[in-house]
Amino acid sequence: MFILFYGYDMKESILHYVWQQKLFNIQNLSSTEGERLEVIDVGKFNTDAGPDFFNAKIKIGLTIWAGNIEIHQNSSDWFKHHHQADKSYDTVILHVVQKADTEIFRTDGEKIPQLELTFPQEIELNYKQLLEEKKWISCADKVGDIPSIFIQSWKTFLLTERLEHKMESIHQLLHDNKQHWEEAFYSVLAQNFGFSTNALPFKNLAKSIPLSVLSKHKDQLLQLEALLFGQAGLLDENSTDTYLLSLKKEYFFLQSKYALQPLSKGQWKLLRLRPVNFPHIRIAQFAAFIHSSSKLFSKIIDHPDIAYLHSLFNAEPSAYWQNHYVFGVESPAKKKKIGTQSVNGIIINTVVPFLFCYASQKNDQALKDKVLQLLETLPVEHNSIVSGWDSLGIHARSAFDSQALIQLKKCYCDDKKCLRCRIGHKVLTISQEKFVK
Ligand code: SF4
């Protein structure tokens, strides 16, 4: 069973692709009635109900027609899908088929012109091979033949697409936070401090205590720590540790003042984490970060450069955490600032998407360009996807490239969307072109 594309089977997917990319012999076309046919505009692919391509333009004989195109493997599919009784298909000006096995009609009985599409068989064979291939990516054996300059321009598209996808969840977050950029930014930023293991508890922690409450105490680090550790449920310990006792005292007062409901301690994960990534350390870092910054997102908009961002996220947790990883257990002294790689991760996953979203909303192209430049100055991320591409000869030079390659793997290769991929386009037409490296 082949994987469907655009909701169609393989044969129809190929026909759509060939039509959209004009991979058929565009010269000397004629309708099934023998009239000369010229394709002026193939139209726009329709992903909703109705004909397959909207707003196409063709010339049959001496008449120019503007309207929609429907594509099937056989003409008789028109009747299988009951289009002869569906008025939304009356706008079809051309039925494009692989085999014209019957005449077709509109609801009023008028005949619809048809075109039998012929195209190189290699395209279908190459696509079948891609669908059946079980390697890490379907075109693993061929991608190395694609000129790097071509892949670079595809990466730019992929990166923008990735940022646009991320914008969708930011829009939802803004909606949930009454269009308050700082609150929305704070909640996503908090998740970053949990990294993958404790992202959800951190998200819940941010939800349980609004930034507006933390901001009132931003000058008092102990109060910030008390609010965050208390809300995290991590003060629920029987210990005589002086620091823990002072946090508890502060928290009980603030909890009743703001009627706060703490989370359950059980949701935090420590198993298999390096001590430096324990939630206690991450919360202490987050508290220090809130303590040292205000109107954070506004500052970032004004200074979207890597040096400034690193200085912002360079906050040091309070002295207690220099020789503790959890409450009440001393450990050798060690500074516990957020590491450079972690800060880069925060910039890539939170700062960049938020800035891009803000720039899009304000129609600020200069800021958008700065955001893309920022990604170009950040080092490549290290993960299995980037390594996979590297082993195939597709190398990332910056976070810009690695983000684009992650998008390609996750949103195209994994779903076998090779017909929508520019590399796929090259691979499918590989026998008809001589690549120039
Ligand atoms: S989506 Fe593109 S890069 Fe991925 S396997 Fe298909 S052709 Fe190759």
CSV table of C-alpha atoms and ligand atoms in Angstrom, one decimal:
chain,number,residue,atom,x,y,z
A,1,MET,CA,0.0,0.0,0.0
A,2,PHE,CA,1.5,3.3,-1.0
A,3,ILE,CA,1.4,6.3,1.2
A,4,LEU,CA,-1.2,8.8,0.1
A,5,PHE,CA,-0.3,12.3,-0.7
A,6,TYR,CA,-2.7,15.3,-0.6
A,7,GLY,CA,-5.2,12.6,0.3
A,8,TYR,CA,-4.9,10.9,-3.2
A,9,ASP,CA,-3.4,7.6,-4.3
A,10,MET,CA,0.1,7.4,-5.8
A,11,LYS,CA,-1.1,7.6,-9.5
A,12,GLU,CA,-3.3,10.7,-8.9
A,13,SER,CA,-0.6,12.3,-6.8
A,14,ILE,CA,1.8,11.9,-9.7
A,15,LEU,CA,-0.7,13.4,-12.2
A,16,HIS,CA,-1.2,16.4,-9.9
A,17,TYR,CA,2.6,16.8,-9.6
A,18,VAL,CA,3.2,16.5,-13.3
A,19,TRP,CA,0.4,19.0,-14.1
A,20,GLN,CA,1.6,21.5,-11.4
A,21,GLN,CA,5.2,21.3,-12.4
A,22,LYS,CA,4.4,21.3,-16.2
A,23,LEU,CA,6.4,18.1,-16.6
A,24,PHE,CA,4.4,17.0,-19.6
A,25,ASN,CA,5.2,17.9,-23.2
A,26,ILE,CA,3.6,21.4,-23.3
A,27,GLN,CA,4.0,21.8,-27.0
A,28,ASN,CA,1.6,20.3,-29.6
A,29,LEU,CA,-1.1,19.4,-27.1
A,30,SER,CA,-4.6,18.6,-28.3
A,31,SER,CA,-7.8,17.7,-26.6
A,32,THR,CA,-9.4,14.3,-26.9
A,33,GLU,CA,-11.6,15.9,-29.5
A,34,GLY,CA,-8.5,16.7,-31.6
A,35,GLU,CA,-8.6,20.5,-31.0
A,36,ARG,CA,-5.3,22.3,-30.4
A,37,LEU,CA,-4.8,23.0,-26.7
A,38,GLU,CA,-2.5,25.4,-25.0
A,39,VAL,CA,-1.9,25.6,-21.2
A,40,ILE,CA,-1.4,29.2,-20.3
A,41,ASP,CA,-1.7,28.8,-16.5
A,42,VAL,CA,-2.0,25.4,-14.6
A,43,GLY,CA,-3.8,27.2,-11.8
A,44,LYS,CA,-3.4,26.9,-8.0
A,45,PHE,CA,-3.6,23.6,-6.2
A,46,ASN,CA,-6.7,23.3,-4.1
A,47,THR,CA,-6.3,21.4,-0.8
A,48,ASP,CA,-10.0,21.8,0.1
A,49,ALA,CA,-13.2,20.3,-1.4
A,50,GLY,CA,-13.9,20.9,-5.1
A,51,PRO,CA,-11.8,20.7,-8.3
A,52,ASP,CA,-8.1,20.0,-8.0
A,53,PHE,CA,-6.7,23.3,-9.4
A,54,PHE,CA,-8.4,26.7,-9.3
A,55,ASN,CA,-8.0,29.7,-11.6
A,56,ALA,CA,-6.3,27.9,-14.5
A,57,LYS,CA,-6.2,29.4,-18.0
A,58,ILE,CA,-6.1,27.4,-21.2
A,59,LYS,CA,-6.7,28.0,-24.9
A,60,ILE,CA,-8.7,25.5,-26.9
A,61,GLY,CA,-8.8,26.2,-30.6
A,62,LEU,CA,-9.1,30.0,-30.7
A,63,THR,CA,-11.0,30.4,-27.4
A,64,ILE,CA,-9.3,31.2,-24.0
A,65,TRP,CA,-11.0,29.6,-21.0
A,66,ALA,CA,-10.5,30.6,-17.4
A,67,GLY,CA,-11.7,28.2,-14.6
A,68,ASN,CA,-10.8,25.0,-12.8
A,69,ILE,CA,-9.1,21.8,-13.6
A,70,GLU,CA,-10.0,18.3,-12.3
A,71,ILE,CA,-7.5,15.5,-12.6
A,72,HIS,CA,-8.2,11.7,-12.5
A,73,GLN,CA,-6.5,8.6,-13.7
A,74,ASN,CA,-9.4,7.7,-16.0
A,75,SER,CA,-12.2,9.8,-17.4
A,76,SER,CA,-14.7,7.4,-15.9
A,77,ASP,CA,-13.6,8.4,-12.4
A,78,TRP,CA,-15.7,11.5,-13.0
A,79,PHE,CA,-18.8,9.4,-12.7
A,80,LYS,CA,-17.3,7.3,-9.9
A,81,HIS,CA,-17.0,10.5,-7.9
A,82,HIS,CA,-20.5,11.7,-9.0
A,83,HIS,CA,-19.1,15.0,-10.4
A,84,GLN,CA,-21.7,14.9,-13.2
A,85,ALA,CA,-24.4,15.7,-10.5
A,86,ASP,CA,-22.3,18.2,-8.5
A,87,LYS,CA,-22.6,21.9,-9.4
A,88,SER,CA,-19.3,22.8,-7.9
A,89,TYR,CA,-17.7,20.9,-10.8
A,90,ASP,CA,-19.5,22.9,-13.4
A,91,THR,CA,-16.6,25.3,-13.3
A,92,VAL,CA,-14.2,22.7,-14.6
A,93,ILE,CA,-12.8,23.8,-18.0
A,94,LEU,CA,-10.6,20.8,-18.5
A,95,HIS,CA,-10.5,17.2,-17.3
A,96,VAL,CA,-6.9,16.0,-17.2
A,97,VAL,CA,-6.6,12.2,-17.3
A,98,GLN,CA,-4.0,9.6,-17.9
A,99,LYS,CA,-6.6,7.5,-19.9
A,100,ALA,CA,-9.6,9.0,-21.6
A,101,ASP,CA,-12.0,6.1,-21.5
A,102,THR,CA,-15.3,8.0,-21.8
A,103,GLU,CA,-16.8,11.5,-22.4
A,104,ILE,CA,-17.8,13.6,-19.4
A,105,PHE,CA,-20.5,16.2,-18.8
A,106,ARG,CA,-21.5,19.1,-16.6
A,107,THR,CA,-24.8,19.0,-14.6
A,108,ASP,CA,-26.6,20.6,-17.6
A,109,GLY,CA,-25.4,18.0,-20.0
A,110,GLU,CA,-22.7,20.1,-21.6
A,111,LYS,CA,-19.6,18.2,-22.6
A,112,ILE,CA,-16.3,19.0,-20.8
A,113,PRO,CA,-13.0,19.0,-22.8
A,114,GLN,CA,-10.4,16.5,-21.8
A,115,LEU,CA,-6.7,16.1,-22.1
A,116,GLU,CA,-4.8,12.8,-22.0
A,117,LEU,CA,-1.6,13.7,-20.1
A,118,THR,CA,1.6,12.0,-21.3
A,119,PHE,CA,4.8,12.3,-19.4
A,120,PRO,CA,8.1,10.5,-19.0
A,121,GLN,CA,7.7,7.2,-17.2
A,122,GLU,CA,10.9,7.7,-15.2
A,123,ILE,CA,9.0,10.2,-13.0
A,124,GLU,CA,6.5,7.5,-11.9
A,125,LEU,CA,9.2,4.9,-11.5
A,126,ASN,CA,11.5,7.2,-9.5
A,127,TYR,CA,8.6,8.2,-7.2
A,128,LYS,CA,7.6,4.5,-6.6
A,129,GLN,CA,11.3,3.9,-5.7
A,130,LEU,CA,11.2,6.8,-3.2
A,131,LEU,CA,8.0,5.5,-1.6
A,132,GLU,CA,9.3,2.0,-1.2
A,133,GLU,CA,12.8,2.9,0.0
A,134,LYS,CA,13.3,2.1,3.7
A,135,LYS,CA,16.6,4.0,4.3
A,136,TRP,CA,16.9,6.9,6.8
A,137,ILE,CA,15.5,9.1,4.0
A,138,SER,CA,14.1,7.8,0.7
A,139,CYS,CA,16.6,9.7,-1.5
A,140,ALA,CA,19.7,8.7,0.6
A,141,ASP,CA,21.5,7.3,-2.4
A,142,LYS,CA,20.7,10.3,-4.6
A,143,VAL,CA,20.8,13.4,-2.4
A,144,GLY,CA,24.6,13.6,-2.6
A,145,ASP,CA,24.2,14.3,-6.4
A,146,ILE,CA,22.2,17.5,-5.8
A,147,PRO,CA,24.2,20.7,-6.2
A,148,SER,CA,24.8,22.3,-2.8
A,149,ILE,CA,23.8,25.8,-4.1
A,150,PHE,CA,20.4,24.4,-4.9
A,151,ILE,CA,20.0,22.8,-1.5
A,152,GLN,CA,21.0,26.1,0.2
A,153,SER,CA,18.1,28.0,-1.4
A,154,TRP,CA,15.7,25.2,-0.4
A,155,LYS,CA,17.0,25.5,3.2
A,156,THR,CA,16.0,29.2,3.3
A,157,PHE,CA,12.4,28.2,2.3
A,158,LEU,CA,12.4,25.4,4.9
A,159,LEU,CA,13.7,27.6,7.7
A,160,THR,CA,11.0,30.2,7.0
A,161,GLU,CA,8.4,27.5,6.9
A,162,ARG,CA,9.6,26.1,10.3
A,163,LEU,CA,9.3,29.6,11.8
A,164,GLU,CA,5.8,30.1,10.4
A,165,HIS,CA,4.7,26.7,11.9
A,166,LYS,CA,6.1,27.8,15.3
A,167,MET,CA,4.2,31.1,14.9
A,168,GLU,CA,0.9,29.3,15.0
A,169,SER,CA,1.4,28.1,18.6
A,170,ILE,CA,2.7,31.6,19.6
A,171,HIS,CA,-0.5,33.1,18.2
A,172,GLN,CA,-2.5,30.7,20.3
A,173,LEU,CA,-0.4,31.6,23.4
A,174,LEU,CA,-0.9,35.3,22.7
A,175,HIS,CA,-4.6,34.7,22.5
A,176,ASP,CA,-4.5,32.9,25.8
A,177,ASN,CA,-2.5,35.7,27.4
A,178,LYS,CA,-4.7,38.6,26.0
A,179,GLN,CA,-2.0,39.6,23.5
A,180,HIS,CA,0.5,40.2,26.3
A,181,TRP,CA,3.8,39.5,24.6
A,182,GLU,CA,5.9,39.5,27.9
A,183,GLU,CA,3.5,36.9,29.6
A,184,ALA,CA,3.5,34.7,26.5
A,185,PHE,CA,7.2,34.8,26.2
A,186,TYR,CA,7.7,34.1,29.9
A,187,SER,CA,5.6,30.9,29.7
A,188,VAL,CA,7.6,29.5,26.7
A,189,LEU,CA,10.9,30.6,28.2
A,190,ALA,CA,10.0,28.7,31.4
A,191,GLN,CA,9.5,25.4,29.4
A,192,ASN,CA,13.0,25.9,28.0
A,193,PHE,CA,14.5,25.9,31.5
A,194,GLY,CA,13.0,22.4,32.0
A,195,PHE,CA,14.6,21.2,28.8
A,196,SER,CA,12.9,18.1,27.4
A,197,THR,CA,12.7,16.1,30.7
A,198,ASN,CA,11.0,18.7,32.8
A,199,ALA,CA,9.5,21.0,30.1
A,200,LEU,CA,5.9,20.1,31.1
A,201,PRO,CA,6.3,20.7,34.8
A,202,PHE,CA,8.0,24.0,34.0
A,203,LYS,CA,5.1,24.9,31.7
A,204,ASN,CA,2.7,24.1,34.5
A,205,LEU,CA,4.8,26.1,37.0
A,206,ALA,CA,4.7,29.2,34.7
A,207,LYS,CA,0.9,28.7,34.3
A,208,SER,CA,0.4,28.5,38.1
A,209,ILE,CA,2.1,31.9,38.7
A,210,PRO,CA,1.7,34.8,36.3
A,211,LEU,CA,4.7,36.9,35.4
A,212,SER,CA,2.8,39.9,36.8
A,213,VAL,CA,3.0,38.4,40.3
A,214,LEU,CA,6.7,37.5,39.9
A,215,SER,CA,7.5,41.0,38.6
A,216,LYS,CA,6.2,42.5,41.9
A,217,HIS,CA,9.0,40.7,43.7
A,218,LYS,CA,11.7,40.8,41.1
A,219,ASP,CA,14.0,42.8,43.3
A,220,GLN,CA,13.9,40.2,46.1
A,221,LEU,CA,15.6,37.1,44.9
A,222,LEU,CA,14.6,35.1,48.0
A,223,GLN,CA,11.0,35.9,47.4
A,224,LEU,CA,11.2,34.9,43.8
A,225,GLU,CA,12.8,31.6,44.8
A,226,ALA,CA,10.2,31.1,47.5
A,227,LEU,CA,7.4,31.7,44.9
A,228,LEU,CA,8.9,29.4,42.3
A,229,PHE,CA,10.0,26.6,44.6
A,230,GLY,CA,6.8,26.8,46.6
A,231,GLN,CA,4.6,26.7,43.5
A,232,ALA,CA,6.7,23.8,42.1
A,233,GLY,CA,5.8,21.9,45.3
A,234,LEU,CA,9.5,21.4,46.1
A,235,LEU,CA,9.3,23.1,49.5
A,236,ASP,CA,7.3,20.1,50.8
A,237,GLU,CA,10.3,18.6,52.7
A,238,ASN,CA,11.0,17.9,56.4
A,239,SER,CA,14.4,19.4,56.9
A,240,THR,CA,16.0,21.9,59.3
A,241,ASP,CA,18.0,23.4,56.5
A,242,THR,CA,18.0,27.2,57.3
A,243,TYR,CA,17.7,28.3,53.6
A,244,LEU,CA,14.7,25.9,53.1
A,245,LEU,CA,13.0,27.2,56.2
A,246,SER,CA,13.4,30.8,55.1
A,247,LEU,CA,11.9,29.9,51.7
A,248,LYS,CA,9.0,28.2,53.4
A,249,LYS,CA,8.3,31.2,55.6
A,250,GLU,CA,8.3,33.6,52.6
A,251,TYR,CA,6.2,31.2,50.5
A,252,PHE,CA,3.5,30.7,53.1
A,253,PHE,CA,3.0,34.4,53.4
A,254,LEU,CA,3.0,35.0,49.6
A,255,GLN,CA,0.8,31.9,48.9
A,256,SER,CA,-1.9,33.2,51.1
A,257,LYS,CA,-1.5,36.8,49.7
A,258,TYR,CA,-2.0,35.6,46.1
A,259,ALA,CA,-4.2,32.6,46.8
A,260,LEU,CA,-1.7,30.3,45.0
A,261,GLN,CA,-2.2,26.6,44.4
A,262,PRO,CA,1.1,24.7,44.3
A,263,LEU,CA,1.8,21.9,41.9
A,264,SER,CA,2.5,18.4,43.0
A,265,LYS,CA,6.2,17.6,43.7
A,266,GLY,CA,5.8,14.2,42.0
A,267,GLN,CA,5.7,15.6,38.5
A,268,TRP,CA,9.4,16.7,38.6
A,269,LYS,CA,11.8,14.1,37.1
A,270,LEU,CA,15.3,13.6,38.5
A,271,LEU,CA,16.0,10.1,37.2
A,272,ARG,CA,18.9,9.9,34.7
A,273,LEU,CA,19.4,13.6,34.9
A,274,ARG,CA,22.9,15.1,35.5
A,275,PRO,CA,22.7,16.9,38.9
A,276,VAL,CA,23.3,20.2,37.1
A,277,ASN,CA,20.0,19.7,35.3
A,278,PHE,CA,18.0,18.9,38.4
A,279,PRO,CA,14.8,20.9,38.6
A,280,HIS,CA,16.1,22.6,41.8
A,281,ILE,CA,19.0,24.1,39.8
A,282,ARG,CA,16.9,25.0,36.8
A,283,ILE,CA,14.3,26.8,39.1
A,284,ALA,CA,17.1,28.6,40.9
A,285,GLN,CA,18.5,29.7,37.5
A,286,PHE,CA,15.1,30.8,36.4
A,287,ALA,CA,14.6,32.8,39.6
A,288,ALA,CA,18.0,34.5,39.1
A,289,PHE,CA,17.1,35.2,35.5
A,290,ILE,CA,13.8,36.9,36.4
A,291,HIS,CA,15.6,38.8,39.2
A,292,SER,CA,18.1,40.2,36.7
A,293,SER,CA,15.8,41.2,34.0
A,294,SER,CA,12.5,43.1,33.4
A,295,LYS,CA,10.5,43.8,30.3
A,296,LEU,CA,12.6,41.1,28.8
A,297,PHE,CA,11.0,40.6,25.5
A,298,SER,CA,11.1,44.4,24.8
A,299,LYS,CA,14.8,44.4,25.5
A,300,ILE,CA,15.3,41.5,23.1
A,301,ILE,CA,13.4,43.3,20.4
A,302,ASP,CA,15.8,46.2,20.7
A,303,HIS,CA,19.0,44.0,20.8
A,304,PRO,CA,18.5,40.9,18.8
A,305,ASP,CA,22.2,40.0,18.8
A,306,ILE,CA,24.0,37.0,20.2
A,307,ALA,CA,26.4,38.8,22.6
A,308,TYR,CA,23.5,40.7,24.3
A,309,LEU,CA,21.3,37.6,24.5
A,310,HIS,CA,24.1,35.6,26.2
A,311,SER,CA,24.7,38.4,28.7
A,312,LEU,CA,20.9,38.3,29.5
A,313,PHE,CA,20.8,34.6,30.1
A,314,ASN,CA,24.1,34.6,32.1
A,315,ALA,CA,22.4,35.0,35.5
A,316,GLU,CA,23.9,33.1,38.4
A,317,PRO,CA,21.7,31.3,41.0
A,318,SER,CA,21.9,32.4,44.6
A,319,ALA,CA,24.9,31.5,46.7
A,320,TYR,CA,23.2,28.4,48.3
A,321,TRP,CA,23.1,26.6,45.0
A,322,GLN,CA,26.8,26.9,44.5
A,323,ASN,CA,27.3,23.9,46.8
A,324,HIS,CA,23.8,22.2,46.6
A,325,TYR,CA,21.9,20.3,43.9
A,326,VAL,CA,18.9,19.7,46.2
A,327,PHE,CA,17.8,21.1,49.5
A,328,GLY,CA,19.8,20.1,52.6
A,329,VAL,CA,22.6,18.0,50.9
A,330,GLU,CA,25.9,19.8,50.5
A,331,SER,CA,28.1,19.1,47.4
A,332,PRO,CA,31.5,20.4,46.2
A,333,ALA,CA,31.3,24.1,45.2
A,334,LYS,CA,30.6,24.8,41.6
A,335,LYS,CA,29.2,27.7,39.6
A,336,LYS,CA,25.9,26.9,38.1
A,337,LYS,CA,25.2,29.4,35.4
A,338,ILE,CA,23.3,28.1,32.4
A,339,GLY,CA,25.7,26.6,29.9
A,340,THR,CA,26.5,28.2,26.5
A,341,GLN,CA,24.8,25.3,24.6
A,342,SER,CA,21.7,25.6,26.7
A,343,VAL,CA,21.5,29.4,26.1
A,344,ASN,CA,21.9,28.7,22.4
A,345,GLY,CA,19.0,26.3,22.6
A,346,ILE,CA,16.8,28.9,24.3
A,347,ILE,CA,17.7,31.4,21.6
A,348,ILE,CA,16.9,29.0,18.8
A,349,ASN,CA,13.7,27.5,20.3
A,350,THR,CA,12.2,30.5,22.0
A,351,VAL,CA,13.8,33.9,21.2
A,352,VAL,CA,14.0,33.4,17.4
A,353,PRO,CA,10.4,32.2,16.9
A,354,PHE,CA,9.0,34.9,19.1
A,355,LEU,CA,11.0,37.7,17.4
A,356,PHE,CA,10.0,36.3,14.0
A,357,CYS,CA,6.4,36.3,15.0
A,358,TYR,CA,6.6,39.8,16.4
A,359,ALA,CA,8.3,41.1,13.3
A,360,SER,CA,5.7,39.4,11.1
A,361,GLN,CA,2.9,40.9,13.1
A,362,LYS,CA,4.4,44.4,12.9
A,363,ASN,CA,5.4,43.9,9.2
A,364,ASP,CA,9.0,44.7,10.2
A,365,GLN,CA,11.2,43.2,7.4
A,366,ALA,CA,14.4,44.6,8.9
A,367,LEU,CA,13.7,42.8,12.2
A,368,LYS,CA,12.9,39.6,10.3
A,369,ASP,CA,16.3,39.8,8.5
A,370,LYS,CA,18.0,40.3,11.8
A,371,VAL,CA,16.4,37.2,13.2
A,372,LEU,CA,17.6,35.1,10.3
A,373,GLN,CA,21.1,36.6,10.7
A,374,LEU,CA,21.0,35.7,14.4
A,375,LEU,CA,20.4,32.1,13.4
A,376,GLU,CA,23.3,32.3,11.0
A,377,THR,CA,25.6,33.4,13.8
A,378,LEU,CA,24.6,30.5,16.1
A,379,PRO,CA,26.5,27.2,15.9
A,380,VAL,CA,25.0,24.1,14.5
A,381,GLU,CA,22.9,22.0,16.9
A,382,HIS,CA,24.1,18.6,17.7
A,383,ASN,CA,21.4,15.9,17.3
A,384,SER,CA,20.7,12.7,15.4
A,385,ILE,CA,19.0,14.5,12.5
A,386,VAL,CA,21.9,16.8,11.8
A,387,SER,CA,24.3,13.9,12.1
A,388,GLY,CA,22.1,11.9,9.7
A,389,TRP,CA,22.3,14.6,7.0
A,390,ASP,CA,26.0,15.0,7.6
A,391,SER,CA,26.6,11.3,6.9
A,392,LEU,CA,24.9,11.9,3.5
A,393,GLY,CA,27.1,14.8,2.6
A,394,ILE,CA,24.5,17.5,3.5
A,395,HIS,CA,26.4,19.7,6.0
A,396,ALA,CA,25.0,22.3,8.3
A,397,ARG,CA,27.2,25.4,8.9
A,398,SER,CA,25.0,27.2,11.4
A,399,ALA,CA,21.7,26.9,13.4
A,400,PHE,CA,20.0,28.4,10.3
A,401,ASP,CA,21.0,25.2,8.4
A,402,SER,CA,20.4,22.8,11.2
A,403,GLN,CA,16.9,24.1,11.8
A,404,ALA,CA,16.1,23.9,8.1
A,405,LEU,CA,17.4,20.3,7.9
A,406,ILE,CA,15.3,19.4,11.0
A,407,GLN,CA,12.2,20.8,9.2
A,408,LEU,CA,13.0,18.8,6.1
A,409,LYS,CA,13.4,15.5,7.9
A,410,LYS,CA,10.4,15.9,10.2
A,411,CYS,CA,7.9,17.5,7.9
A,412,TYR,CA,8.9,16.0,4.5
A,413,CYS,CA,11.1,13.0,4.6
A,414,ASP,CA,9.4,11.2,7.5
A,415,ASP,CA,6.0,11.6,5.8
A,416,LYS,CA,7.4,10.8,2.3
A,417,LYS,CA,6.3,14.2,1.0
A,418,CYS,CA,8.9,13.9,-1.8
A,419,LEU,CA,6.5,15.5,-4.4
A,420,ARG,CA,6.5,18.7,-2.4
A,421,CYS,CA,10.2,18.7,-1.8
A,422,ARG,CA,12.6,20.6,-4.1
A,423,ILE,CA,15.2,17.8,-3.7
A,424,GLY,CA,12.5,15.4,-4.6
A,425,HIS,CA,11.8,17.4,-7.7
A,426,LYS,CA,15.4,16.9,-8.8
A,427,VAL,CA,15.4,13.2,-7.8
A,428,LEU,CA,12.2,12.5,-9.7
A,429,THR,CA,13.5,14.1,-12.9
A,430,ILE,CA,17.0,12.8,-12.4
A,431,SER,CA,17.2,10.9,-15.7
A,432,GLN,CA,16.1,13.9,-17.7
A,433,GLU,CA,18.7,16.3,-16.4
A,434,LYS,CA,22.4,16.4,-16.2
A,435,PHE,CA,23.3,17.7,-12.8
A,436,VAL,CA,26.1,20.3,-12.7
A,437,LYS,CA,27.9,20.2,-9.4
B,1,SF4,S1,11.4,14.6,1.1
B,1,SF4,FE1,13.0,15.3,-0.2
B,1,SF4,S2,14.9,15.1,0.9
B,1,SF4,FE2,13.3,13.9,2.0
B,1,SF4,S3,13.5,11.8,1.1
B,1,SF4,FE3,12.0,12.9,-0.1
B,1,SF4,S4,13.1,13.7,-1.8
B,1,SF4,FE4,14.6,13.2,-0.2
